[in-house]
Coordinates of C-alpha atoms and ligand atoms in Angstrom, one line a residue:
M1 CA -28.5 -2.7 -28.6
K2 CA -30.2 -3.1 -25.2
T3 CA -31.9 -0.3 -23.5
A4 CA -31.0 0.5 -19.9
Q5 CA -34.3 -1.2 -18.8
E6 CA -33.6 -4.3 -20.9
Y7 CA -30.2 -4.5 -19.3
I8 CA -31.7 -4.4 -15.8
D9 CA -34.3 -7.0 -16.9
S10 CA -31.5 -9.2 -18.2
M11 CA -29.8 -9.1 -14.8
R12 CA -32.9 -10.5 -13.2
K13 CA -32.3 -13.7 -15.1
M14 CA -28.8 -14.1 -13.7
R15 CA -28.4 -16.7 -10.9
F16 CA -25.3 -15.6 -9.0
E17 CA -24.1 -17.4 -5.9
L18 CA -23.5 -14.1 -4.1
Y19 CA -22.8 -13.4 -0.4
M20 CA -22.9 -10.1 1.5
F21 CA -22.6 -9.5 5.3
G22 CA -22.4 -13.3 5.9
E23 CA -25.7 -14.0 4.1
Q24 CA -26.5 -15.3 0.6
V25 CA -28.2 -12.7 -1.5
A26 CA -31.1 -14.0 -3.5
D27 CA -32.6 -10.9 -5.2
H28 CA -29.5 -9.0 -6.2
V29 CA -31.2 -6.7 -8.6
D30 CA -33.5 -5.1 -6.0
N31 CA -30.9 -5.1 -3.2
P32 CA -30.6 -1.4 -2.2
L33 CA -26.9 -1.7 -1.6
I34 CA -26.3 -3.2 -5.1
R35 CA -28.8 -1.2 -7.1
P36 CA -26.9 2.1 -7.3
A37 CA -24.0 0.1 -8.8
M38 CA -26.3 -1.6 -11.2
N39 CA -27.8 1.8 -12.2
C40 CA -24.3 2.9 -13.0
V41 CA -23.8 0.1 -15.5
A42 CA -27.3 0.8 -16.8
A43 CA -26.1 4.3 -17.6
T44 CA -23.7 2.8 -20.2
Y45 CA -26.8 1.6 -22.0
E46 CA -28.9 4.6 -21.3
L47 CA -26.5 7.2 -22.8
A48 CA -26.2 5.0 -25.9
E49 CA -30.0 5.3 -26.4
E50 CA -30.0 7.6 -29.4
T51 CA -33.6 8.8 -29.0
R52 CA -32.9 9.9 -25.5
F53 CA -29.3 11.1 -25.8
P54 CA -28.6 12.0 -29.5
Q55 CA -25.7 14.1 -28.3
Y56 CA -23.8 11.0 -27.3
R57 CA -24.4 8.9 -30.3
E58 CA -20.8 9.3 -31.7
L59 CA -19.2 8.6 -28.3
M60 CA -21.4 5.8 -27.0
T61 CA -21.8 3.7 -30.2
A62 CA -19.6 2.4 -32.9
T63 CA -19.8 0.2 -36.0
S64 CA -18.8 -3.4 -35.5
H65 CA -15.9 -4.4 -37.7
L66 CA -17.3 -8.0 -37.7
T67 CA -20.9 -7.3 -38.7
G68 CA -21.2 -3.7 -39.7
K69 CA -23.9 -3.2 -37.2
K70 CA -24.2 -0.4 -34.8
I71 CA -23.1 -1.5 -31.3
N72 CA -22.4 -0.1 -27.9
R73 CA -18.8 1.2 -27.8
F74 CA -18.1 -0.9 -24.7
C75 CA -18.4 -4.0 -27.0
H76 CA -16.3 -2.5 -29.8
I77 CA -12.7 -3.4 -31.0
H78 CA -10.9 -0.1 -31.7
Q79 CA -10.4 0.3 -35.4
S80 CA -8.7 3.7 -35.5
V81 CA -7.0 6.4 -33.4
D82 CA -10.4 8.1 -33.5
D83 CA -12.0 5.1 -31.7
L84 CA -9.3 5.3 -29.0
V85 CA -9.9 9.1 -28.5
K86 CA -13.7 8.5 -28.3
K87 CA -13.1 5.8 -25.7
S88 CA -11.3 8.4 -23.5
R89 CA -14.0 10.9 -24.0
M90 CA -16.8 8.4 -23.3
G91 CA -15.1 7.6 -19.9
R92 CA -15.1 11.2 -18.9
V93 CA -18.7 11.7 -19.9
L94 CA -19.9 8.7 -17.9
G95 CA -17.7 9.6 -14.9
A96 CA -19.4 13.0 -14.8
H97 CA -22.8 11.5 -15.4
T98 CA -22.5 9.0 -12.5
G99 CA -19.9 10.4 -10.2
S100 CA -18.8 6.8 -9.8
C101 CA -17.1 3.9 -11.4
F102 CA -19.5 2.6 -14.1
Q103 CA -17.7 -0.7 -14.2
R104 CA -18.0 -1.6 -17.9
C105 CA -14.5 -0.6 -19.1
V106 CA -12.7 -3.6 -17.7
G107 CA -14.6 -5.9 -20.1
M108 CA -14.0 -3.6 -23.1
D109 CA -10.3 -3.5 -22.3
A110 CA -10.2 -7.3 -21.9
L111 CA -11.9 -7.9 -25.3
N112 CA -9.5 -5.5 -27.0
A113 CA -6.4 -7.0 -25.5
L114 CA -7.6 -10.5 -26.4
S115 CA -8.4 -9.5 -29.9
M116 CA -4.6 -8.8 -30.3
V117 CA -3.0 -11.5 -28.2
T118 CA -5.1 -14.4 -29.5
Y119 CA -3.9 -13.4 -33.0
D120 CA -0.3 -13.2 -31.9
I121 CA -0.4 -16.6 -30.1
D122 CA -1.8 -18.2 -33.3
V123 CA 0.9 -16.7 -35.4
K124 CA 3.6 -18.1 -33.2
H125 CA 2.1 -21.4 -32.1
G126 CA -0.3 -22.3 -34.9
T127 CA -3.3 -22.4 -32.5
G128 CA -6.8 -21.3 -33.4
Y129 CA -7.7 -18.9 -30.6
N130 CA -8.4 -15.8 -32.7
E131 CA -11.2 -17.4 -34.6
R132 CA -12.7 -18.7 -31.4
F133 CA -12.4 -15.3 -29.8
L134 CA -14.0 -13.5 -32.7
K135 CA -17.0 -15.9 -32.5
Y136 CA -17.3 -15.1 -28.9
L137 CA -16.9 -11.4 -29.6
R138 CA -19.7 -11.5 -32.1
Y139 CA -22.0 -13.1 -29.5
V140 CA -21.1 -10.3 -27.0
Q141 CA -21.7 -7.6 -29.6
D142 CA -25.0 -9.1 -30.8
E143 CA -26.3 -9.5 -27.3
D144 CA -24.8 -6.2 -26.0
L145 CA -23.4 -7.8 -23.0
V146 CA -21.4 -6.5 -20.0
C147 CA -18.2 -8.4 -19.5
D148 CA -16.2 -8.4 -16.3
G149 CA -12.5 -8.3 -17.1
A150 CA -10.9 -10.4 -14.3
M151 CA -7.1 -10.2 -13.9
T152 CA -5.9 -9.8 -10.3
D153 CA -5.2 -13.0 -8.5
A154 CA -4.9 -13.4 -4.7
K155 CA -1.1 -13.7 -5.2
G156 CA -0.2 -15.1 -1.7
D157 CA 3.5 -14.5 -1.1
R158 CA 4.4 -11.8 -3.6
S159 CA 8.1 -12.9 -3.6
L160 CA 7.1 -16.3 -5.1
R161 CA 5.9 -17.1 -8.6
P162 CA 2.5 -18.8 -9.1
S163 CA 4.0 -22.3 -9.2
Q164 CA 6.1 -21.7 -6.1
Q165 CA 3.2 -20.8 -3.8
A166 CA 2.6 -23.1 -0.8
D167 CA -1.1 -23.1 -1.8
P168 CA -1.4 -23.8 -5.5
D169 CA -4.8 -22.0 -5.7
L170 CA -3.5 -18.5 -4.9
Y171 CA -3.4 -17.9 -8.6
L172 CA -6.2 -19.1 -10.9
H173 CA -5.1 -22.3 -12.6
V174 CA -6.2 -25.4 -14.5
V175 CA -6.7 -28.5 -12.3
E176 CA -8.1 -30.9 -14.9
E177 CA -8.1 -31.3 -18.7
K178 CA -11.1 -33.0 -20.2
P179 CA -12.0 -33.9 -23.8
D180 CA -14.5 -31.0 -24.0
G181 CA -12.8 -28.4 -21.9
I182 CA -10.8 -27.6 -18.7
V183 CA -11.6 -27.3 -15.0
V184 CA -10.2 -24.2 -13.2
R185 CA -9.7 -23.3 -9.5
G186 CA -8.6 -20.1 -7.8
N187 CA -9.7 -16.6 -7.2
K188 CA -9.9 -13.2 -8.8
M189 CA -9.8 -10.2 -6.4
H190 CA -11.3 -6.7 -6.5
Q191 CA -13.6 -7.5 -9.4
T192 CA -15.3 -4.3 -10.5
G193 CA -19.0 -4.7 -11.3
A194 CA -18.7 -8.5 -11.0
V195 CA -22.4 -9.1 -10.2
N196 CA -23.6 -6.5 -12.7
A197 CA -22.0 -8.5 -15.6
H198 CA -23.3 -11.1 -17.9
E199 CA -19.9 -12.6 -18.6
I200 CA -16.6 -12.9 -16.8
I201 CA -13.4 -12.9 -18.8
C202 CA -10.3 -14.2 -17.0
M203 CA -6.7 -13.4 -17.8
P204 CA -3.4 -14.1 -16.1
T205 CA -2.3 -11.5 -13.6
R206 CA 1.5 -11.4 -14.4
A207 CA 4.2 -12.6 -16.7
M208 CA 4.9 -16.4 -16.3
L209 CA 7.7 -18.9 -16.9
E210 CA 7.4 -22.5 -18.1
D211 CA 6.8 -23.9 -14.6
D212 CA 3.7 -21.6 -14.3
Q213 CA 2.0 -22.9 -17.5
D214 CA -1.0 -24.2 -15.5
Y215 CA -1.6 -20.6 -14.6
A216 CA -1.2 -19.2 -18.1
I217 CA -4.9 -19.4 -19.0
S218 CA -7.6 -17.0 -20.4
F219 CA -11.2 -17.9 -20.8
A220 CA -14.7 -16.4 -20.7
L221 CA -17.8 -17.8 -18.9
P222 CA -21.3 -16.7 -18.2
A223 CA -20.9 -14.8 -14.9
D224 CA -23.4 -17.0 -13.1
T225 CA -21.8 -20.3 -14.1
Q226 CA -22.1 -23.0 -11.4
G227 CA -19.1 -23.0 -9.1
I228 CA -18.3 -19.3 -9.3
V229 CA -18.9 -17.7 -5.9
Y230 CA -19.1 -14.0 -5.4
I231 CA -18.4 -12.3 -2.1
Y232 CA -19.4 -8.6 -2.0
G233 CA -16.8 -6.0 -1.0
R234 CA -17.6 -3.4 1.6
Q235 CA -17.1 0.3 1.1
P236 CA -17.0 3.1 3.7
G237 CA -20.6 4.2 4.6
D238 CA -22.1 1.5 2.4
T239 CA -25.0 0.7 4.8
R240 CA -26.2 4.3 4.3
K241 CA -27.7 3.0 1.1
I242 CA -29.8 0.3 2.8
D243 CA -32.7 2.7 3.5
G244 CA -32.7 3.6 -0.2
P245 CA -31.7 7.0 -1.7
N246 CA -31.5 9.5 1.1
L247 CA -29.7 12.8 1.9
D248 CA -27.0 10.9 3.8
T249 CA -25.8 8.8 0.9
G250 CA -24.4 11.9 -0.9
N251 CA -24.7 10.4 -4.4
I252 CA -28.3 9.4 -4.4
L253 CA -28.3 7.8 -7.8
Y254 CA -25.1 5.7 -8.4
G255 CA -22.3 3.8 -6.8
G256 CA -19.5 1.3 -7.5
Q257 CA -19.1 -2.4 -6.8
E258 CA -16.2 -4.7 -6.2
C259 CA -16.4 -8.4 -5.4
M260 CA -14.0 -11.2 -4.5
V261 CA -14.7 -14.0 -7.0
V262 CA -13.9 -17.7 -6.2
F263 CA -13.7 -20.4 -8.9
D264 CA -14.4 -23.6 -7.1
D265 CA -13.6 -26.2 -9.7
V266 CA -15.4 -24.6 -12.6
F267 CA -15.7 -26.2 -16.0
V268 CA -14.8 -24.1 -19.1
P269 CA -15.7 -25.6 -22.6
W270 CA -12.9 -25.4 -25.2
E271 CA -14.8 -22.8 -27.3
R272 CA -14.5 -20.4 -24.4
V273 CA -10.7 -20.9 -23.8
F274 CA -8.5 -18.2 -25.4
M275 CA -5.1 -19.1 -23.9
Y276 CA -4.0 -22.4 -22.6
R277 CA -0.5 -22.9 -21.2
E278 CA 1.1 -20.3 -23.7
Y279 CA 3.0 -18.9 -20.7
D280 CA 5.2 -16.9 -23.2
F281 CA 2.2 -14.6 -23.9
A282 CA 0.9 -14.1 -20.3
G283 CA 3.0 -11.0 -19.8
D284 CA 2.0 -9.6 -23.1
L285 CA -1.7 -10.0 -22.4
V286 CA -1.2 -8.3 -19.0
E287 CA 0.7 -5.3 -20.6
K288 CA -1.8 -4.8 -23.3
F289 CA -4.8 -5.0 -21.0
S290 CA -3.1 -2.7 -18.5
S291 CA -2.3 -0.1 -21.1
Y292 CA -5.9 0.0 -22.2
H293 CA -7.2 0.1 -18.7
R294 CA -4.8 2.8 -17.6
Q295 CA -6.2 4.9 -20.5
S296 CA -9.7 4.1 -19.2
Y297 CA -9.0 6.1 -16.0
A298 CA -10.3 9.2 -17.9
C299 CA -13.3 8.2 -15.8
K300 CA -11.6 9.9 -12.9
S301 CA -11.6 13.2 -14.7
G302 CA -15.4 12.8 -15.0
I303 CA -15.7 12.2 -11.3
G304 CA -13.3 15.1 -10.8
D305 CA -15.8 17.3 -12.7
V306 CA -18.5 16.3 -10.2
L307 CA -16.2 17.1 -7.2
I308 CA -15.1 20.4 -8.6
G309 CA -18.7 21.3 -9.3
A310 CA -19.7 20.3 -5.7
S311 CA -16.9 22.3 -4.2
Q312 CA -17.9 25.4 -6.2
L313 CA -21.5 25.0 -5.1
A314 CA -20.5 24.5 -1.5
A315 CA -18.5 27.7 -1.6
E316 CA -21.4 29.6 -3.2
Y317 CA -23.8 28.3 -0.6
Q318 CA -21.5 29.3 2.2
G319 CA -20.6 32.7 0.8
T320 CA -16.9 32.0 0.3
S321 CA -16.9 31.7 -3.5
K322 CA -15.6 35.2 -4.2
A323 CA -12.6 34.9 -1.9
S324 CA -9.4 34.8 -3.9
H325 CA -8.0 31.7 -2.2
I326 CA -11.2 29.7 -3.0
R327 CA -11.0 30.8 -6.6
E328 CA -7.3 29.7 -6.7
K329 CA -8.2 26.3 -5.2
I330 CA -10.9 25.7 -7.8
L331 CA -8.4 26.6 -10.5
D332 CA -5.9 24.2 -9.1
M333 CA -8.5 21.4 -9.1
I334 CA -9.3 22.1 -12.7
H335 CA -5.6 22.1 -13.6
L336 CA -5.1 18.7 -12.0
N337 CA -8.3 17.3 -13.5
E338 CA -7.5 18.4 -17.0
T339 CA -3.9 17.1 -16.7
M340 CA -5.2 13.6 -16.1
M341 CA -7.6 13.9 -19.0
S342 CA -4.9 15.3 -21.3
C343 CA -2.7 12.2 -20.7
S344 CA -5.5 9.8 -21.4
L345 CA -6.2 11.6 -24.7
A346 CA -2.5 11.8 -25.5
C347 CA -2.0 8.0 -25.2
A348 CA -5.1 7.6 -27.5
Y349 CA -3.8 10.1 -30.1
E350 CA -0.4 8.4 -30.1
G351 CA -2.1 5.0 -30.6
H352 CA -1.1 2.6 -33.4
R353 CA -2.4 -0.4 -35.3
E354 CA -1.2 -3.9 -34.1
A355 CA -0.8 -6.9 -36.4
S356 CA -4.3 -8.1 -35.7
G357 CA -5.8 -4.8 -36.9
T358 CA -6.8 -3.6 -33.5
Y359 CA -5.6 -0.2 -32.4
L360 CA -3.6 0.0 -29.2
V361 CA -2.8 3.1 -27.1
D362 CA 0.7 4.4 -26.6
A363 CA 2.0 2.4 -23.6
L364 CA 4.3 5.1 -22.2
R365 CA 1.6 7.8 -22.1
A366 CA -1.0 5.4 -20.8
N367 CA 1.2 4.6 -17.9
V368 CA 2.0 8.3 -17.3
S369 CA -1.7 8.9 -17.4
K370 CA -2.5 6.3 -14.7
L371 CA 0.5 7.4 -12.5
N372 CA -1.0 10.9 -12.4
V373 CA -4.3 9.3 -11.4
T374 CA -2.6 7.7 -8.4
R375 CA -1.9 11.2 -7.1
F376 CA -4.1 13.9 -8.5
P377 CA -7.5 12.8 -7.2
Y378 CA -6.0 12.8 -3.7
D379 CA -4.9 16.4 -4.3
I380 CA -8.3 17.4 -5.7
A381 CA -10.1 15.7 -2.8
R382 CA -7.9 17.6 -0.3
L383 CA -8.8 20.9 -1.9
A384 CA -12.5 19.9 -2.0
Q385 CA -12.4 19.1 1.8
D386 CA -10.6 22.4 2.4
I387 CA -13.3 24.4 0.6
A388 CA -16.2 22.4 2.0
G389 CA -15.2 22.9 5.7
G390 CA -15.4 20.6 8.7
L391 CA -19.1 20.0 8.4
I392 CA -18.5 17.1 6.0
A393 CA -17.2 15.2 9.1
T394 CA -19.7 16.4 11.7
M395 CA -23.1 16.9 10.0
P396 CA -26.2 15.3 11.6
S397 CA -28.3 12.9 9.7
E398 CA -31.4 13.4 7.4
K399 CA -33.5 11.9 10.2
D400 CA -32.4 14.7 12.6
L401 CA -33.1 17.3 10.0
K402 CA -36.7 15.9 9.8
H403 CA -37.1 15.4 13.5
P404 CA -40.1 17.4 15.0
R405 CA -38.1 18.6 18.0
I406 CA -34.6 19.2 16.8
G407 CA -35.0 19.6 13.0
K408 CA -35.5 23.4 13.4
Y409 CA -32.1 23.7 15.1
I410 CA -30.3 22.0 12.2
A411 CA -32.2 24.2 9.6
K412 CA -31.4 27.3 11.6
Y413 CA -27.7 26.7 12.3
L414 CA -26.7 25.1 9.1
K415 CA -28.1 27.9 7.1
G416 CA -25.7 29.6 4.7
V417 CA -26.3 32.4 2.3
E418 CA -29.9 33.8 2.0
G419 CA -32.0 32.2 -0.7
V420 CA -30.3 28.8 -0.6
P421 CA -32.4 26.1 1.1
V422 CA -30.4 24.5 4.0
E423 CA -31.2 21.1 2.5
D424 CA -29.3 22.0 -0.7
R425 CA -26.2 22.9 1.4
I426 CA -26.5 19.6 3.2
R427 CA -26.9 17.7 -0.1
V428 CA -23.8 19.1 -1.7
L429 CA -21.6 18.7 1.4
R430 CA -22.8 15.0 1.6
L431 CA -21.7 14.6 -2.0
V432 CA -18.2 16.0 -1.1
E433 CA -18.2 13.6 1.8
N434 CA -19.2 10.7 -0.4
L435 CA -16.5 11.3 -2.9
T436 CA -13.6 12.1 -0.5
M437 CA -14.3 9.7 2.4
G438 CA -17.5 7.8 1.9
S439 CA -18.5 5.0 -0.5
G440 CA -17.6 7.2 -3.5
A441 CA -14.0 7.5 -2.2
A442 CA -13.6 3.8 -2.8
C443 CA -14.0 4.6 -6.5
Y444 CA -12.4 8.0 -6.6
L445 CA -9.4 7.5 -4.3
A446 CA -8.4 3.9 -3.5
E447 CA -9.4 2.7 -6.9
S448 CA -7.3 5.5 -8.4
M449 CA -4.4 4.3 -6.5
H450 CA -4.6 0.5 -7.2
G451 CA -7.1 0.0 -10.0
A452 CA -5.4 -1.0 -13.3
G453 CA -2.3 -1.6 -11.2
S454 CA -0.6 0.1 -8.3
P455 CA 1.8 3.0 -8.8
M456 CA 5.0 0.9 -8.9
A457 CA 3.5 -1.1 -11.9
Q458 CA 3.3 2.1 -13.9
R459 CA 6.8 3.2 -12.8
I460 CA 8.2 -0.1 -14.1
M461 CA 6.4 0.4 -17.4
I462 CA 7.5 4.0 -17.7
G463 CA 11.1 3.0 -17.2
R464 CA 10.8 0.2 -19.8
Q465 CA 9.1 2.4 -22.4
S466 CA 11.4 5.5 -22.0
D467 CA 14.4 6.0 -24.3
V468 CA 17.0 7.5 -21.9
E469 CA 19.8 6.9 -24.4
R470 CA 18.1 9.3 -26.9
M471 CA 17.9 11.9 -24.1
K472 CA 21.6 11.4 -23.3
N473 CA 22.5 11.9 -26.9
S474 CA 20.5 15.2 -27.0
A475 CA 22.5 16.4 -24.0
R476 CA 25.8 15.2 -25.4
R477 CA 25.3 16.9 -28.7
L478 CA 24.5 20.3 -27.1
C479 CA 27.4 20.4 -24.8
G480 CA 29.9 19.0 -27.3
I481 CA 30.6 15.5 -25.9
E482 CA 31.5 12.9 -28.5
P483 CA 28.9 10.0 -28.6
Ligands
LIG501 FE1 -14.1 2.0 -15.8 FE2 -12.9 3.8 -14.2 FE3 -14.4 1.9 -13.1 FE4 -12.1 1.2 -14.1 S1 -12.4 2.6 -12.4 S2 -14.1 0.2 -14.5 S3 -11.9 2.6 -15.8 S4 -15.1 3.5 -14.5
LIG502 FE1 -11.0 0.0 -12.0

């Protein structure tokens, strides 16, 4: 396994075509706006370093079913319910460690979904995808790589299917077939951790019909393959990071990352293609990946831990922590946060073995879990802002605090309870600001809403997975209605 430092060194070798603020970024590893996001992925390596974090060995590592070697859990194919449960717990630990999206789950979820679907395609169509995929998986495990799992297409007019769009590139598709591979064109949106990844794994974004078969493709490429163009996404308050870690950034260590990724006629060799025109499996791959990724949102309970802790500290620093209404609000936050975590654990405990041997979470509970996540972080953030007070929206900058003429006013008038340095109060309020309306809110709120699919996608799946007939029968029996 790589150490965190080896991971960062490996990123230096990547040659991304990356743009930010209208300019090409040459040295992405040392870019102050990108580095906190890269540190976040590095934490997925760091916590797996047994000598430094022996307490996380069980959660952060697993035994490869291919080689029997110890690997990072993010490269693992779930072999049991216990693996699924550990995955949920790992997400919470890392969310609490970073207070951010640590970006590596999408690749893990893509690998697991493909381990099943390539097998199922082979059974039906007599293809050889699973063997190809397992060879690729072994490479990912041996090298301990970060994979970006890329699903969401641009989608153009949402009322039209991929093949019906006026511009055929609005969904990623094959434009040429060659003896040694295929050429693809299109785009993947909202790509979490894209330029912190070694590999990019593309999957279709929706169920497809026969006319859409050019779009029913899945493949993996080195993330810096020629023709892949990355355009860095903005987050609120992102430029506060440009001066390096400072009081105003709130989370001084970590951050998230999303990119728009363009495939400008990119060649994919056959050995990296895991689905090619099997449109009848596109929907299945989407559903399996989505179930896994909806489970992954245990990460938000970890970020919730940070926000609850910050709110409690803010109350203590301001002298309000003993007020009964503050105690109630903290309890409400804990209740919401633990409800999210409980659902993520429930879908893991109710998991089952698929034909390929991979364990899959229970789809109904995974979707209930994610639907909660589209709401509860907003409620928790509202309570955090309530407790923190209006200062989170009006506080002067670190430079003002350190200014020779006016710094003393800030130190005097922002002082809370005796014995707490004013800077500590500022720090914790900035963290609340970061998570509820700054760059951290992109991870904690908007991503909770739309990441792993928007709320309606979960509602549809909940409707499909629920057995209302069984419920009607229960009711009929108890009130004496003949079935
Ligand atoms: Fe992982 Fe959560 Fe980020 Fe998704 S939002 S990649 S589940 S940390
Ligand atoms: Fe996400």
